[in-house]
CSV table of C-alpha atoms and ligand atoms in Angstrom, one decimal:
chain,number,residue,atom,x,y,z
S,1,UNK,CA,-20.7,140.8,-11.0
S,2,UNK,CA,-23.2,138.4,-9.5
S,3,UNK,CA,-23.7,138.1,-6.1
S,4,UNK,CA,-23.1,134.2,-5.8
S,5,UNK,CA,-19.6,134.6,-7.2
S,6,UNK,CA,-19.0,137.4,-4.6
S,7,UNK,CA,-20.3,135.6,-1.7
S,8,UNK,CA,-18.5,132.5,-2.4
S,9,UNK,CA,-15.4,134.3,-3.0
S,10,UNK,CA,-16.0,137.0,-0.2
S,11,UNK,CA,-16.2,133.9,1.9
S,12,UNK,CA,-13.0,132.7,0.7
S,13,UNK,CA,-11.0,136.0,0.9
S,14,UNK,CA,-12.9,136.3,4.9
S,15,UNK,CA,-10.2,134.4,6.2
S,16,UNK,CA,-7.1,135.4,4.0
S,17,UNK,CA,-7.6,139.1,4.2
S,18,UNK,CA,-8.2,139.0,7.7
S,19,UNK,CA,-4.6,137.1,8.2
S,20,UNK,CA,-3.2,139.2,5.6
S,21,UNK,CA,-4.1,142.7,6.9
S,22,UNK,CA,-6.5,144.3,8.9
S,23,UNK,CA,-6.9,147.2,8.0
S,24,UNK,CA,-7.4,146.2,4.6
S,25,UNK,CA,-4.5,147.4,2.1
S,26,UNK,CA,-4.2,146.6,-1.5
S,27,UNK,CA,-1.0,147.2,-4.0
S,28,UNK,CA,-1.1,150.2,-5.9
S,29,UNK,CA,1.8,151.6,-7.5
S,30,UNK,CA,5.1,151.4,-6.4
S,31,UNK,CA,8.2,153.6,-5.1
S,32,UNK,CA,12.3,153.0,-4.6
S,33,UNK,CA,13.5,150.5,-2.2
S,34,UNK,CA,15.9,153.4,0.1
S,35,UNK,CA,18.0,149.9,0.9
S,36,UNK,CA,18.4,149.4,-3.3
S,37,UNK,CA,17.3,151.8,-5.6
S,38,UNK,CA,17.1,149.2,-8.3
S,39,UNK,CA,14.5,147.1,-6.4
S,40,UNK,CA,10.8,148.4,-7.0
S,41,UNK,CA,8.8,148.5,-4.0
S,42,UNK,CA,4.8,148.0,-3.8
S,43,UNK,CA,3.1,151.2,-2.3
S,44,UNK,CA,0.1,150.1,-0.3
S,45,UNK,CA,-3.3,152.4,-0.9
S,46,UNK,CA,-6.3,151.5,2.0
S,47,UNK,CA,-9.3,150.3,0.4
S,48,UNK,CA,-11.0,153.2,2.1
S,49,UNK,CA,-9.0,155.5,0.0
S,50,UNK,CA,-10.2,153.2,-3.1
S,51,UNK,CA,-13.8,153.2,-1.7
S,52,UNK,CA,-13.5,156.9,-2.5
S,53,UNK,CA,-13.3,157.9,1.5
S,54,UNK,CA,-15.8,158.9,3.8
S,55,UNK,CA,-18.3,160.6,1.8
S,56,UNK,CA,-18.5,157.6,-0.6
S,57,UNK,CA,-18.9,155.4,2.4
S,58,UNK,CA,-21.7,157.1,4.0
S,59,UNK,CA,-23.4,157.4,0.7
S,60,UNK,CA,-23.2,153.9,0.3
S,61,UNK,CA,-24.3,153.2,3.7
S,62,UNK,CA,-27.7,155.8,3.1
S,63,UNK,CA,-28.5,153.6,0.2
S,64,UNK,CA,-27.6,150.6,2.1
S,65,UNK,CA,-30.1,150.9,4.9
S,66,UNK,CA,-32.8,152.2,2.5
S,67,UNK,CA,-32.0,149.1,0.8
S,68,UNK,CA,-32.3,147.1,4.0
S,69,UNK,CA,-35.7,149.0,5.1
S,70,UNK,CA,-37.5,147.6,2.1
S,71,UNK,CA,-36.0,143.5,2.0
S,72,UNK,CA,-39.4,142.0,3.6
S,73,UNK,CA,-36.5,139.0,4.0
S,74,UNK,CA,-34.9,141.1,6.8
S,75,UNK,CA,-36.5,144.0,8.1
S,76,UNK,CA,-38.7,142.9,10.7
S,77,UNK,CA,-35.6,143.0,12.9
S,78,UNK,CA,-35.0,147.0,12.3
S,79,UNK,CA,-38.5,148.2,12.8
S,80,UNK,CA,-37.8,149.9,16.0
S,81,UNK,CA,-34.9,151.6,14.5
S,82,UNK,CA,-36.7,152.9,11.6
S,83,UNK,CA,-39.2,153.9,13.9
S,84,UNK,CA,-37.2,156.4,15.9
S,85,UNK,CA,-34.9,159.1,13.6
S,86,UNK,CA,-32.4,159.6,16.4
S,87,UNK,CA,-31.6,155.6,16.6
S,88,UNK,CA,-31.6,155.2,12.8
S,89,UNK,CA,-28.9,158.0,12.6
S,90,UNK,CA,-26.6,156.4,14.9
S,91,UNK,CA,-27.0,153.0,13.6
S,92,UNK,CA,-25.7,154.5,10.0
S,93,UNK,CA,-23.1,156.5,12.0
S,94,UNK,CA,-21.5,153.5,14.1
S,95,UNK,CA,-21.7,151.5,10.2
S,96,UNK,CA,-19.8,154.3,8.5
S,97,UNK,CA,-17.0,154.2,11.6
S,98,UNK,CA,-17.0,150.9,11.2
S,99,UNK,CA,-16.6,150.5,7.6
S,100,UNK,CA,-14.1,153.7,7.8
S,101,UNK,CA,-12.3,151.9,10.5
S,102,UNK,CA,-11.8,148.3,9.0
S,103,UNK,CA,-10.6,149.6,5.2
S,104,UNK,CA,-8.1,151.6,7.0
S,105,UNK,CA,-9.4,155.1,6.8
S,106,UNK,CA,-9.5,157.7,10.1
S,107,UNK,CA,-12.3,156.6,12.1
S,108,UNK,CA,-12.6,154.9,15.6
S,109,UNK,CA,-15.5,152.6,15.7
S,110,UNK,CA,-17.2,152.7,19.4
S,111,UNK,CA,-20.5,150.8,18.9
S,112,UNK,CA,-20.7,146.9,20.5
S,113,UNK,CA,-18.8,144.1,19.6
S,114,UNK,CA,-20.5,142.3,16.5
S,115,UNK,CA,-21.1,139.7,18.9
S,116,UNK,CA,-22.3,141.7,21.6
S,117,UNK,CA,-24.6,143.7,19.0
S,118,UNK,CA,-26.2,140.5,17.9
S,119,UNK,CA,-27.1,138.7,20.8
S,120,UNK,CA,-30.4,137.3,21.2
S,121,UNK,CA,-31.3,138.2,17.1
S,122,UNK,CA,-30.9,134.2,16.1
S,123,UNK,CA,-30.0,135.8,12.6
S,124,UNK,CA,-29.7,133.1,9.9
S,125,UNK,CA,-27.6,132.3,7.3
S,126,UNK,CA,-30.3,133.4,4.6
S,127,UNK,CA,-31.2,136.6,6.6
S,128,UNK,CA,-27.2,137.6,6.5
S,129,UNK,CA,-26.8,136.7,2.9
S,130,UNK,CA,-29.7,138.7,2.3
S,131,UNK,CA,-27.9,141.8,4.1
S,132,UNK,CA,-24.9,141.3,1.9
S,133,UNK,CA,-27.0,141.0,-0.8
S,134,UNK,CA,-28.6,144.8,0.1
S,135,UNK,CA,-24.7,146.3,0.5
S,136,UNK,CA,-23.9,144.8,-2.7
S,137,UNK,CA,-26.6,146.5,-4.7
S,138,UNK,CA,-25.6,149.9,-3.4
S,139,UNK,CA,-22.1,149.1,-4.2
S,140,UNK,CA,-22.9,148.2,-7.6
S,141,UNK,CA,-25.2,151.5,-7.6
S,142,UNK,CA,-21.9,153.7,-6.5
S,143,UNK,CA,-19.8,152.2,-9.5
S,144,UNK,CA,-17.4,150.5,-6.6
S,145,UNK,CA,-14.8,148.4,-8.8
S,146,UNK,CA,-14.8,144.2,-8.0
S,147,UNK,CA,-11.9,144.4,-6.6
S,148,UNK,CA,-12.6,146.2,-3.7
S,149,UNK,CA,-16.5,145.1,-3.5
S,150,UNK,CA,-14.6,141.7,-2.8
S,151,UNK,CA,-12.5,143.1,-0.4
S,152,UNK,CA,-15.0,145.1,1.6
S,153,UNK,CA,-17.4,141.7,1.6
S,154,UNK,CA,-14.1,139.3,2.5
S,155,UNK,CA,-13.6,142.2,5.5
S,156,UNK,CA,-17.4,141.6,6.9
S,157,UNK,CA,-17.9,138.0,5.8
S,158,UNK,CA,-15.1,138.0,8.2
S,159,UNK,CA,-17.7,138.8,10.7
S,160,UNK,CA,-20.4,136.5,10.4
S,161,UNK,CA,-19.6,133.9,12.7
S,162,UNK,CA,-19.8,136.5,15.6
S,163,UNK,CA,-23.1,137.4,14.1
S,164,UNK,CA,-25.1,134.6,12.3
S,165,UNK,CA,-27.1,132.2,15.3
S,166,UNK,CA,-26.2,134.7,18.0
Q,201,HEM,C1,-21.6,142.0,8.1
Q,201,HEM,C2,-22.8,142.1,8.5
Q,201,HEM,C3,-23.2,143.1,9.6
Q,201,HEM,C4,-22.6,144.1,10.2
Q,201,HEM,C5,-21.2,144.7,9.8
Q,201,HEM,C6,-23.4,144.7,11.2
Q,201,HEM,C7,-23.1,145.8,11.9
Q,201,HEM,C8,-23.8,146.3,13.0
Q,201,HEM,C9,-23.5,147.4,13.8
Q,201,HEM,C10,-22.2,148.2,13.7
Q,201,HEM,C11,-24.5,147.6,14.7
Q,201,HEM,C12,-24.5,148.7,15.8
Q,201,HEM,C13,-23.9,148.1,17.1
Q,201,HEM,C14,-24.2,149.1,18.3
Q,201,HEM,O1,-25.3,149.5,18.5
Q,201,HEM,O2,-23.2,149.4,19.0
Q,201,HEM,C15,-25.5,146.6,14.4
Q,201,HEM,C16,-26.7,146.5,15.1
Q,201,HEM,C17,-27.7,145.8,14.6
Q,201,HEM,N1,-27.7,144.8,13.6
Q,201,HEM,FE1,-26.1,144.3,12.5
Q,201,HEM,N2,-24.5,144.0,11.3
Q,201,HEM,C18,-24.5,143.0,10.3
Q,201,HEM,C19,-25.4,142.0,10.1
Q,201,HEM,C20,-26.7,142.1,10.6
Q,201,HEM,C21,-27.8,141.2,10.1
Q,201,HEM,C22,-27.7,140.1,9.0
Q,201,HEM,C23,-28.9,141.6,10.8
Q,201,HEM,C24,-30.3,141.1,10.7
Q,201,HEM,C25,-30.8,140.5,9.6
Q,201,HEM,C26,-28.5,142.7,11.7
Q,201,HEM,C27,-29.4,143.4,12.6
Q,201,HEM,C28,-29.0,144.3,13.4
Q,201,HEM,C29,-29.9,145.0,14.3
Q,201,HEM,C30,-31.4,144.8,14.5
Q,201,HEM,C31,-29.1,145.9,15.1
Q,201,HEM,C32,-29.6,146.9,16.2
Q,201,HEM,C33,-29.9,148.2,15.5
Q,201,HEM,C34,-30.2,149.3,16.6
Q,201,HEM,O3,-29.6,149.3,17.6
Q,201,HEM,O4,-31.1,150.1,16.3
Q,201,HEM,N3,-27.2,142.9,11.5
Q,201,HEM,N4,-25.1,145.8,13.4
């Protein structure tokens, strides 16, 4: 899928899926209604689950800062993290919590606010479009369906506004 379409549409999901759920859930499946065994009822699976769980989100996340290393677009404003091994780790650690964390799977993140983590960076529009743009060639890399691509970029575009012009 291209990544206009996403982004637009990410953007558009940002505000439904954060209303509709957070963690985010999708219909899979369904199972008996105990009150009337004749009614069908929709069984929820976590996106995490449908990411393929943690391994598949800290591969992701691996690629996705590799990715992020080498985008002359954006990574003047990691230099001191790549610099120092020890930093980098924890930066991909407190991503994978938070990923884990919003698409419902068993993680706690404990890093800063977005907000908070942001301050002072005056990060643009293009520059965070160009992050997205970095995730969504690892996704596409990792064979991660559409459907949840969109829901995992609707879940961070969610974020933006506590991160773009900070
Ligand atoms: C949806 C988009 C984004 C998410 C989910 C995100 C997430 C995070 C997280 C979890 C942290 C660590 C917070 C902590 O230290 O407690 C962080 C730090 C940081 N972010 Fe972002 N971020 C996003 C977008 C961006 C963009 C667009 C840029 C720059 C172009 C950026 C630059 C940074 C930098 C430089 C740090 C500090 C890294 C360090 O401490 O070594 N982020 N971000």
């Amino acid at each position: 899928m291209k990544i206009n379409s996403k982004v637009v549409l990410s953007t558009l999901f940002a505000s439904l899926s954060l209303w509709a759920c957070s963690p985010a859930t999708s219909q899979s499946g369904s199972k008996t209604n105990t009150n009337n065994p004749n009614v069908s009822m929709p069984v929820t699976k976590p996106l995490y689950e449908r990411l393929g769980g943690k391994d598949a989100i800290i591969a992701v996340v691996d690629d996705f800062v590799g990715n992020v290393a080498g985008d002359t677009r954006i990574n003047m404003f990691f230099a001191q993290t790549a610099a120092d091994p020890a930093r980098l780790a924890k930066f991909k650690n407190l991503l994978v919590d938070q990923v884990c964390e919003a698409t419902g799977g068993p993680c706690t993140y404990t890093g800063k606010n977005m907000m908070e983590a942001h301050k002072g960076m005056k990060i643009s529009e293009a520059q965070f479009t160009a992050l997205v743009e970095d995730l969504d060639k690892s996704l596409d890399k990792f064979k991660v369906g559409d459907k949840e691509q969109m829901e995992l970029l609707g879940a961070l575009g969610g974020m933006k506004a506590d991160i773009v012009g900070q």
